PDB file of C-alpha atoms in Angstrom:
ATOM      1  CA  MET A   1       0.000   0.000   0.000  1.00 44.00           C
ATOM      2  CA  THR A   2       1.079   3.545  -0.572  1.00 47.00           C
ATOM      3  CA  ASP A   3       1.200   6.024   2.216  1.00 51.00           C
ATOM      4  CA  GLY A   4      -0.412   8.740   0.078  1.00 50.00           C
ATOM      5  CA  ALA A   5       2.596  11.081   0.482  1.00 55.00           C
ATOM      6  CA  THR A   6       2.922  13.822  -2.079  1.00 58.00           C
ATOM      7  CA  PRO A   7       5.705  12.991  -4.478  1.00 67.00           C
ATOM      8  CA  ALA A   8       8.756  15.271  -4.259  1.00 76.00           C
ATOM      9  CA  ILE A   9       9.060  18.032  -6.853  1.00 82.00           C
ATOM     10  CA  PRO A  10      12.303  17.603  -8.678  1.00 86.00           C
ATOM     11  CA  ALA A  11      14.897  20.348  -8.494  1.00 84.00           C
ATOM     12  CA  GLY A  12      14.798  22.963 -11.223  1.00 85.00           C
ATOM     13  CA  TRP A  13      14.018  26.499 -12.219  1.00 83.00           C
ATOM     14  CA  TYR A  14      10.425  27.466 -11.640  1.00 84.00           C
ATOM     15  CA  PRO A  15       8.472  30.734 -11.685  1.00 85.00           C
ATOM     16  CA  ASP A  16       9.383  32.767  -8.607  1.00 83.00           C
ATOM     17  CA  PRO A  17       6.523  32.360  -6.101  1.00 84.00           C
ATOM     18  CA  SER A  18       7.271  35.846  -4.752  1.00 82.00           C
ATOM     19  CA  GLY A  19       5.955  37.321  -7.960  1.00 76.00           C
ATOM     20  CA  THR A  20       9.124  38.924  -9.268  1.00 78.00           C
ATOM     21  CA  GLY A  21       8.324  37.676 -12.727  1.00 73.00           C
ATOM     22  CA  GLY A  22      11.624  35.773 -12.854  1.00 81.00           C
ATOM     23  CA  LEU A  23      12.710  32.262 -12.049  1.00 85.00           C
ATOM     24  CA  ARG A  24      13.871  30.839  -8.720  1.00 87.00           C
ATOM     25  CA  TRP A  25      15.796  27.611  -8.065  1.00 84.00           C
ATOM     26  CA  TRP A  26      13.972  24.814  -6.301  1.00 84.00           C
ATOM     27  CA  ASP A  27      16.453  22.358  -4.773  1.00 84.00           C
ATOM     28  CA  GLY A  28      13.922  19.620  -4.386  1.00 82.00           C
ATOM     29  CA  ASN A  29      13.124  20.472  -0.748  1.00 84.00           C
ATOM     30  CA  ALA A  30      12.863  24.253  -0.523  1.00 87.00           C
ATOM     31  CA  TRP A  31      13.290  27.494  -2.456  1.00 82.00           C
ATOM     32  CA  THR A  32      16.792  28.869  -2.612  1.00 89.00           C
ATOM     33  CA  ASP A  33      18.119  32.412  -3.013  1.00 80.00           C
ATOM     34  CA  HIS A  34      19.181  31.749  -6.548  1.00 81.00           C
ATOM     35  CA  VAL A  35      17.048  33.684  -9.020  1.00 82.00           C
ATOM     36  CA  ALA A  36      17.232  34.252 -12.755  1.00 81.00           C
ATOM     37  CA  PRO A  37      15.335  36.354 -15.177  1.00 80.00           C
ATOM     38  CA  ASP A  38      12.583  34.622 -16.936  1.00 71.00           C
ATOM     39  CA  ALA A  39      13.632  33.314 -20.354  1.00 64.00           C
ATOM     40  CA  PRO A  40      12.286  35.577 -23.128  1.00 58.00           C
ATOM     41  CA  THR A  41       9.379  34.169 -24.880  1.00 59.00           C
ATOM     42  CA  ALA A  42      10.213  33.463 -28.477  1.00 57.00           C
ATOM     43  CA  PRO A  43       8.022  35.431 -30.835  1.00 59.00           C
ATOM     44  CA  PRO A  44       5.472  33.347 -32.588  1.00 62.00           C
ATOM     45  CA  ALA A  45       6.649  32.067 -35.922  1.00 62.00           C
ATOM     46  CA  PRO A  46       5.020  33.772 -38.854  1.00 60.00           C
ATOM     47  CA  PRO A  47       2.348  31.778 -40.515  1.00 64.00           C
ATOM     48  CA  TYR A  48       3.539  29.534 -43.296  1.00 60.00           C
ATOM     49  CA  ASP A  49       3.589  31.467 -46.539  1.00 60.00           C
ATOM     50  CA  ALA A  50       2.778  29.159 -49.346  1.00 58.00           C
ATOM     51  CA  GLY A  51       4.021  31.721 -51.900  1.00 56.00           C
ATOM     52  CA  PRO A  52       2.398  32.260 -55.271  1.00 59.00           C
ATOM     53  CA  PRO A  53       0.509  29.306 -56.533  1.00 58.00           C
ATOM     54  CA  TYR A  54       2.417  27.018 -58.886  1.00 54.00           C
ATOM     55  CA  LEU A  55       1.705  27.978 -62.448  1.00 56.00           C
ATOM     56  CA  ALA A  56       0.549  24.817 -63.936  1.00 56.00           C
ATOM     57  CA  ALA A  57       1.264  24.138 -67.582  1.00 55.00           C
ATOM     58  CA  PRO A  58      -1.715  24.425 -69.891  1.00 54.00           C
ATOM     59  CA  PRO A  59      -3.715  21.238 -70.011  1.00 59.00           C
ATOM     60  CA  TYR A  60      -3.166  18.848 -72.858  1.00 58.00           C
ATOM     61  CA  GLY A  61      -4.725  20.396 -75.873  1.00 56.00           C
ATOM     62  CA  GLY A  62      -4.360  23.956 -74.573  1.00 57.00           C
ATOM     63  CA  ALA A  63      -1.180  24.519 -76.536  1.00 55.00           C
ATOM     64  CA  PRO A  64      -1.434  25.241 -80.268  1.00 54.00           C
ATOM     65  CA  PRO A  65      -2.114  22.014 -82.107  1.00 58.00           C
ATOM     66  CA  TYR A  66       0.595  20.398 -84.139  1.00 57.00           C
ATOM     67  CA  GLY A  67       0.694  21.989 -87.546  1.00 54.00           C
ATOM     68  CA  ALA A  68      -0.342  25.460 -86.363  1.00 57.00           C
ATOM     69  CA  ALA A  69       2.953  26.761 -87.721  1.00 55.00           C
ATOM     70  CA  PRO A  70       2.873  28.084 -91.309  1.00 53.00           C
ATOM     71  CA  PRO A  71       2.365  25.199 -93.715  1.00 58.00           C
ATOM     72  CA  TYR A  72       5.226  23.894 -95.772  1.00 55.00           C
ATOM     73  CA  GLY A  73       5.761  26.166 -98.718  1.00 53.00           C
ATOM     74  CA  ALA A  74       4.663  29.375 -96.964  1.00 56.00           C
ATOM     75  CA  ALA A  75       8.289  30.339 -96.543  1.00 55.00           C
ATOM     76  CA  PRO A  76      10.563  30.467 -99.560  1.00 54.00           C
ATOM     77  CA  PRO A  77      12.151  27.078-100.189  1.00 59.00           C
ATOM     78  CA  TYR A  78      15.703  26.490 -99.129  1.00 58.00           C
ATOM     79  CA  GLY A  79      18.124  27.959-101.598  1.00 56.00           C
ATOM     80  CA  ALA A  80      15.493  30.009-103.445  1.00 55.00           C
ATOM     81  CA  ALA A  81      16.976  33.108-105.023  1.00 56.00           C
ATOM     82  CA  PRO A  82      15.392  36.476-104.172  1.00 61.00           C
ATOM     83  CA  GLU A  83      13.120  38.051-106.742  1.00 70.00           C
ATOM     84  CA  ALA A  84      15.186  39.673-109.452  1.00 77.00           C
ATOM     85  CA  SER A  85      14.776  43.413-109.982  1.00 86.00           C
ATOM     86  CA  VAL A  86      16.361  46.356-111.750  1.00 88.00           C
ATOM     87  CA  PRO A  87      17.013  49.893-110.462  1.00 91.00           C
ATOM     88  CA  ASP A  88      14.194  52.428-110.671  1.00 90.00           C
ATOM     89  CA  GLY A  89      14.157  54.270-113.953  1.00 90.00           C
ATOM     90  CA  THR A  90      15.606  51.424-116.001  1.00 92.00           C
ATOM     91  CA  PRO A  91      14.075  51.565-119.505  1.00 94.00           C
ATOM     92  CA  VAL A  92      11.463  48.911-120.182  1.00 94.00           C
ATOM     93  CA  SER A  93      11.220  49.305-123.967  1.00 92.00           C
ATOM     94  CA  THR A  94      13.588  49.191-126.908  1.00 95.00           C
ATOM     95  CA  VAL A  95      13.103  50.160-130.534  1.00 96.00           C
ATOM     96  CA  TRP A  96      13.292  46.468-131.403  1.00 96.00           C
ATOM     97  CA  ILE A  97      10.255  45.456-129.378  1.00 95.00           C
ATOM     98  CA  TRP A  98       8.123  48.091-131.112  1.00 96.00           C
ATOM     99  CA  LEU A  99       9.229  46.755-134.491  1.00 94.00           C
ATOM    100  CA  VAL A 100       8.240  43.283-133.303  1.00 94.00           C
ATOM    101  CA  VAL A 101       4.827  44.629-132.312  1.00 94.00           C
ATOM    102  CA  PHE A 102       3.959  46.557-135.494  1.00 93.00           C
ATOM    103  CA  LEU A 103       5.668  44.573-138.279  1.00 89.00           C
ATOM    104  CA  PRO A 104       2.768  42.054-138.459  1.00 87.00           C
ATOM    105  CA  LEU A 105       0.637  44.890-139.890  1.00 86.00           C
ATOM    106  CA  LEU A 106       2.525  44.339-143.160  1.00 81.00           C
ATOM    107  CA  ASN A 107       0.586  41.092-143.533  1.00 78.00           C
ATOM    108  CA  LEU A 108      -2.536  43.158-144.087  1.00 80.00           C
ATOM    109  CA  LEU A 109      -1.001  44.925-147.083  1.00 75.00           C
ATOM    110  CA  GLY A 110      -0.889  41.732-149.108  1.00 70.00           C
ATOM    111  CA  LEU A 111      -4.481  41.041-148.169  1.00 75.00           C
ATOM    112  CA  LEU A 112      -5.704  44.516-149.043  1.00 75.00           C
ATOM    113  CA  ALA A 113      -3.914  44.349-152.410  1.00 72.00           C
ATOM    114  CA  VAL A 114      -6.543  41.866-153.532  1.00 75.00           C
ATOM    115  CA  ASN A 115      -9.755  43.552-154.673  1.00 75.00           C
ATOM    116  CA  PRO A 116     -12.597  41.024-154.596  1.00 74.00           C
ATOM    117  CA  SER A 117     -14.381  43.007-157.303  1.00 73.00           C
ATOM    118  CA  THR A 118     -11.537  42.340-159.764  1.00 71.00           C
ATOM    119  CA  LEU A 119     -11.087  38.794-158.542  1.00 70.00           C
ATOM    120  CA  PHE A 120     -14.746  38.058-159.245  1.00 70.00           C
ATOM    121  CA  PRO A 121     -15.789  40.473-162.056  1.00 66.00           C
ATOM    122  CA  THR A 122     -19.468  40.793-162.930  1.00 64.00           C
ATOM    123  CA  ASP A 123     -19.329  43.256-165.861  1.00 61.00           C
ATOM    124  CA  PHE A 124     -18.520  40.965-168.718  1.00 56.00           C
ATOM    125  CA  GLY A 125     -20.195  39.554-171.827  1.00 53.00           C
ATOM    126  CA  PHE A 126     -20.014  36.146-173.417  1.00 49.00           C
ATOM    127  CA  VAL A 127     -17.705  36.783-176.333  1.00 44.00           C
ATOM    128  CA  GLY A 128     -18.416  34.363-179.151  1.00 44.00           C
ATOM    129  CA  GLY A 129     -20.362  32.229-176.722  1.00 47.00           C
ATOM    130  CA  ASP A 130     -17.171  31.298-174.844  1.00 52.00           C
ATOM    131  CA  PRO A 131     -18.218  30.271-171.289  1.00 55.00           C
ATOM    132  CA  LEU A 132     -14.652  30.671-170.025  1.00 58.00           C
ATOM    133  CA  VAL A 133     -14.618  34.445-170.579  1.00 54.00           C
ATOM    134  CA  PRO A 134     -15.645  35.250-166.947  1.00 54.00           C
ATOM    135  CA  TYR A 135     -12.812  33.129-165.590  1.00 56.00           C
ATOM    136  CA  ARG A 136     -10.289  34.718-167.976  1.00 53.00           C
ATOM    137  CA  LEU A 137     -11.314  38.138-166.671  1.00 54.00           C
ATOM    138  CA  MET A 138     -10.523  37.158-163.094  1.00 55.00           C
ATOM    139  CA  THR A 139      -7.358  39.041-162.266  1.00 59.00           C
ATOM    140  CA  ILE A 140      -5.153  39.474-159.216  1.00 61.00           C
ATOM    141  CA  ASP A 141      -3.084  42.587-158.747  1.00 62.00           C
ATOM    142  CA  PRO A 142       0.626  41.710-159.128  1.00 72.00           C
ATOM    143  CA  TRP A 143       1.308  43.682-155.965  1.00 69.00           C
ATOM    144  CA  PHE A 144      -0.516  40.934-154.091  1.00 68.00           C
ATOM    145  CA  PHE A 145       2.370  38.544-154.716  1.00 75.00           C
ATOM    146  CA  VAL A 146       4.960  41.171-153.911  1.00 77.00           C
ATOM    147  CA  LEU A 147       3.330  42.175-150.656  1.00 72.00           C
ATOM    148  CA  SER A 148       2.635  38.566-149.711  1.00 73.00           C
ATOM    149  CA  ALA A 149       6.340  37.829-150.079  1.00 79.00           C
ATOM    150  CA  LEU A 150       7.151  40.892-147.997  1.00 81.00           C
ATOM    151  CA  SER A 151       4.834  39.673-145.248  1.00 78.00           C
ATOM    152  CA  TYR A 152       6.916  36.523-144.873  1.00 82.00           C
ATOM    153  CA  VAL A 153      10.059  38.623-144.831  1.00 87.00           C
ATOM    154  CA  ALA A 154       8.448  40.697-142.076  1.00 85.00           C
ATOM    155  CA  LEU A 155       7.755  37.565-140.012  1.00 85.00           C
ATOM    156  CA  GLY A 156      11.401  36.584-140.367  1.00 88.00           C
ATOM    157  CA  ALA A 157      12.362  40.090-139.275  1.00 92.00           C
ATOM    158  CA  VAL A 158      10.162  39.632-136.179  1.00 92.00           C
ATOM    159  CA  VAL A 159      12.431  36.770-135.098  1.00 93.00           C
ATOM    160  CA  TRP A 160      15.592  38.822-135.718  1.00 95.00           C
ATOM    161  CA  PHE A 161      14.259  41.896-133.921  1.00 95.00           C
ATOM    162  CA  SER A 162      13.176  39.704-130.982  1.00 95.00           C
ATOM    163  CA  TYR A 163      16.765  38.542-130.646  1.00 96.00           C
ATOM    164  CA  LEU A 164      18.013  42.153-130.763  1.00 97.00           C
ATOM    165  CA  ASP A 165      15.473  43.131-128.092  1.00 96.00           C
ATOM    166  CA  TYR A 166      16.565  40.184-125.929  1.00 96.00           C
ATOM    167  CA  ALA A 167      20.194  41.309-126.202  1.00 96.00           C
ATOM    168  CA  ALA A 168      19.290  44.948-125.477  1.00 96.00           C
ATOM    169  CA  LEU A 169      17.465  43.970-122.277  1.00 95.00           C
ATOM    170  CA  GLY A 170      20.613  42.163-121.147  1.00 94.00           C
ATOM    171  CA  ARG A 171      22.666  45.316-121.684  1.00 95.00           C
ATOM    172  CA  LEU A 172      20.094  47.291-119.668  1.00 93.00           C
ATOM    173  CA  GLY A 173      20.764  45.011-116.695  1.00 92.00           C
ATOM    174  CA  TYR A 174      17.737  42.696-116.673  1.00 94.00           C
ATOM    175  CA  PRO A 175      18.877  39.473-114.972  1.00 93.00           C
ATOM    176  CA  ARG A 176      15.888  37.540-116.324  1.00 94.00           C
ATOM    177  CA  ARG A 177      14.597  37.746-119.877  1.00 94.00           C
ATOM    178  CA  PHE A 178      11.949  35.981-121.932  1.00 95.00           C
ATOM    179  CA  HIS A 179      13.888  33.994-124.507  1.00 94.00           C
ATOM    180  CA  TRP A 180      13.783  35.360-128.027  1.00 94.00           C
ATOM    181  CA  ALA A 181      13.396  31.856-129.548  1.00 93.00           C
ATOM    182  CA  TRP A 182       9.702  31.964-128.634  1.00 94.00           C
ATOM    183  CA  SER A 183       9.303  34.400-131.525  1.00 91.00           C
ATOM    184  CA  PHE A 184       9.608  31.498-133.988  1.00 92.00           C
ATOM    185  CA  ILE A 185       5.980  30.749-133.169  1.00 90.00           C
ATOM    186  CA  ALA A 186       5.158  33.864-135.221  1.00 83.00           C
ATOM    187  CA  LEU A 187       6.100  31.925-138.352  1.00 81.00           C
ATOM    188  CA  VAL A 188       3.373  29.338-137.839  1.00 80.00           C
ATOM    189  CA  LEU A 189       0.804  30.674-135.362  1.00 84.00           C
ATOM    190  CA  THR A 190       0.885  34.176-133.930  1.00 85.00           C
ATOM    191  CA  PRO A 191       3.462  36.901-133.263  1.00 88.00           C
ATOM    192  CA  LEU A 192       1.888  37.602-129.853  1.00 91.00           C
ATOM    193  CA  VAL A 193       3.908  35.090-127.832  1.00 94.00           C
ATOM    194  CA  TYR A 194       7.179  36.984-127.520  1.00 95.00           C
ATOM    195  CA  PRO A 195       5.692  40.474-126.801  1.00 95.00           C
ATOM    196  CA  ILE A 196       3.397  39.070-124.096  1.00 95.00           C
ATOM    197  CA  GLY A 197       6.000  36.849-122.412  1.00 95.00           C
ATOM    198  CA  ARG A 198       8.636  39.550-122.619  1.00 96.00           C
ATOM    199  CA  SER A 199       6.332  42.187-121.096  1.00 96.00           C
ATOM    200  CA  VAL A 200       5.378  39.951-118.166  1.00 96.00           C
ATOM    201  CA  VAL A 201       9.007  39.138-117.302  1.00 96.00           C
ATOM    202  CA  VAL A 202      10.077  42.796-117.584  1.00 96.00           C
ATOM    203  CA  HIS A 203       7.151  43.928-115.424  1.00 95.00           C
ATOM    204  CA  ARG A 204       8.094  41.494-112.646  1.00 94.00           C
ATOM    205  CA  GLN A 205      11.529  43.082-112.391  1.00 94.00           C
ATOM    206  CA  SER A 206      10.728  46.763-112.949  1.00 93.00           C
ATOM    207  CA  GLY A 207       7.055  47.185-112.013  1.00 92.00           C
ATOM    208  CA  ARG A 208       6.439  48.568-115.518  1.00 92.00           C
ATOM    209  CA  GLY A 209       6.592  47.377-119.100  1.00 93.00           C
ATOM    210  CA  TYR A 210       3.139  46.144-120.125  1.00 95.00           C
ATOM    211  CA  GLY A 211       2.974  48.636-123.032  1.00 95.00           C
ATOM    212  CA  PRO A 212       4.327  46.319-125.760  1.00 95.00           C
ATOM    213  CA  MET A 213       1.960  43.570-124.683  1.00 96.00           C
ATOM    214  CA  TRP A 214      -1.168  45.739-124.943  1.00 96.00           C
ATOM    215  CA  ALA A 215       0.046  47.236-128.219  1.00 96.00           C
ATOM    216  CA  ALA A 216       0.612  43.753-129.683  1.00 95.00           C
ATOM    217  CA  ILE A 217      -2.858  42.657-128.568  1.00 95.00           C
ATOM    218  CA  GLY A 218      -4.314  45.808-130.157  1.00 95.00           C
ATOM    219  CA  VAL A 219      -2.515  45.091-133.448  1.00 93.00           C
ATOM    220  CA  ALA A 220      -3.838  41.517-133.382  1.00 92.00           C
ATOM    221  CA  VAL A 221      -7.404  42.710-132.798  1.00 94.00           C
ATOM    222  CA  VAL A 222      -7.209  45.304-135.582  1.00 93.00           C
ATOM    223  CA  SER A 223      -5.731  42.743-137.968  1.00 90.00           C
ATOM    224  CA  PHE A 224      -8.474  40.264-137.138  1.00 92.00           C
ATOM    225  CA  VAL A 225     -11.256  42.822-137.693  1.00 93.00           C
ATOM    226  CA  ILE A 226      -9.817  43.977-141.042  1.00 91.00           C
ATOM    227  CA  ALA A 227      -9.312  40.390-142.201  1.00 88.00           C
ATOM    228  CA  ALA A 228     -12.861  39.496-141.176  1.00 92.00           C
ATOM    229  CA  LEU A 229     -14.324  42.479-143.075  1.00 91.00           C
ATOM    230  CA  TRP A 230     -12.238  41.607-146.136  1.00 87.00           C
ATOM    231  CA  ALA A 231     -13.456  37.992-145.953  1.00 88.00           C
ATOM    232  CA  VAL A 232     -17.084  39.176-145.900  1.00 91.00           C
ATOM    233  CA  TRP A 233     -16.378  41.390-148.928  1.00 88.00           C
ATOM    234  CA  LEU A 234     -14.792  38.426-150.719  1.00 84.00           C
ATOM    235  CA  ILE A 235     -17.779  36.166-150.006  1.00 89.00           C
ATOM    236  CA  ILE A 236     -20.231  38.777-151.267  1.00 88.00           C
ATOM    237  CA  ALA A 237     -18.204  39.233-154.485  1.00 81.00           C
ATOM    238  CA  ALA A 238     -18.092  35.454-154.984  1.00 80.00           C
ATOM    239  CA  PHE A 239     -21.867  35.180-154.648  1.00 85.00           C
ATOM    240  CA  GLU A 240     -22.382  38.051-157.103  1.00 81.00           C
ATOM    241  CA  PHE A 241     -19.977  36.406-159.536  1.00 75.00           C
ATOM    242  CA  THR A 242     -21.771  33.100-159.261  1.00 78.00           C
ATOM    243  CA  ALA A 243     -25.125  34.787-159.886  1.00 77.00           C
ATOM    244  CA  ALA A 244     -23.741  36.621-162.935  1.00 72.00           C
ATOM    245  CA  ILE A 245     -22.431  33.519-164.673  1.00 70.00           C
ATOM    246  CA  THR A 246     -25.492  31.397-163.899  1.00 72.00           C
ATOM    247  CA  PRO A 247     -27.930  31.448-166.839  1.00 65.00           C
ATOM    248  CA  SER A 248     -31.272  32.858-165.843  1.00 61.00           C
TER     249      SER A 248
END
């Protein structure tokens, strides 16, 4: 059995019972004269600062989708040369290109040398009952053959002048030129190919130079209209001739 005695208080520093606010030494049996100031109370620790919230990366799919960059081909391909150009004020025309443009008008001269009224005459009489008289009266102006030959010479000159224009553009400093050999198409189809191609290439480098192209198109349109009107005149004369030689 226990005797119920109060357990002894171990020796140590305790708050001074006299109320000094300091500490006094307890030797285990009684208070001693040894005192000490009370230990300063540590200031409370500041609350935990979590700092700015962690910036999470955008969720999957929030970033630009694959392929959002410019598609292939939007940038100039590797090794592509910059667009060629010439200094401002560089001439865009030569005397040779204007000869190329207007020489095809000579083709009309051979056409206009033929008068359908003389080709198909209607004022004749049957001499001695000869039915071939109307056909013997059909005549063609000799200048038709001369001018027709000159028209072919003019087409050959178109090729030569195209070459001279090509060379002149090189001397003017054009790094890119429409090749003069395209003018050979004038011998079989149309003389428009070189003036149009040449004007487009010159315009890309100088910002000007469409004049020869529009002039060549205008010459082609005028030539077509005159040839069409002449063809109508020829058809009318042929019908009148046929009616004149047909016995009524």
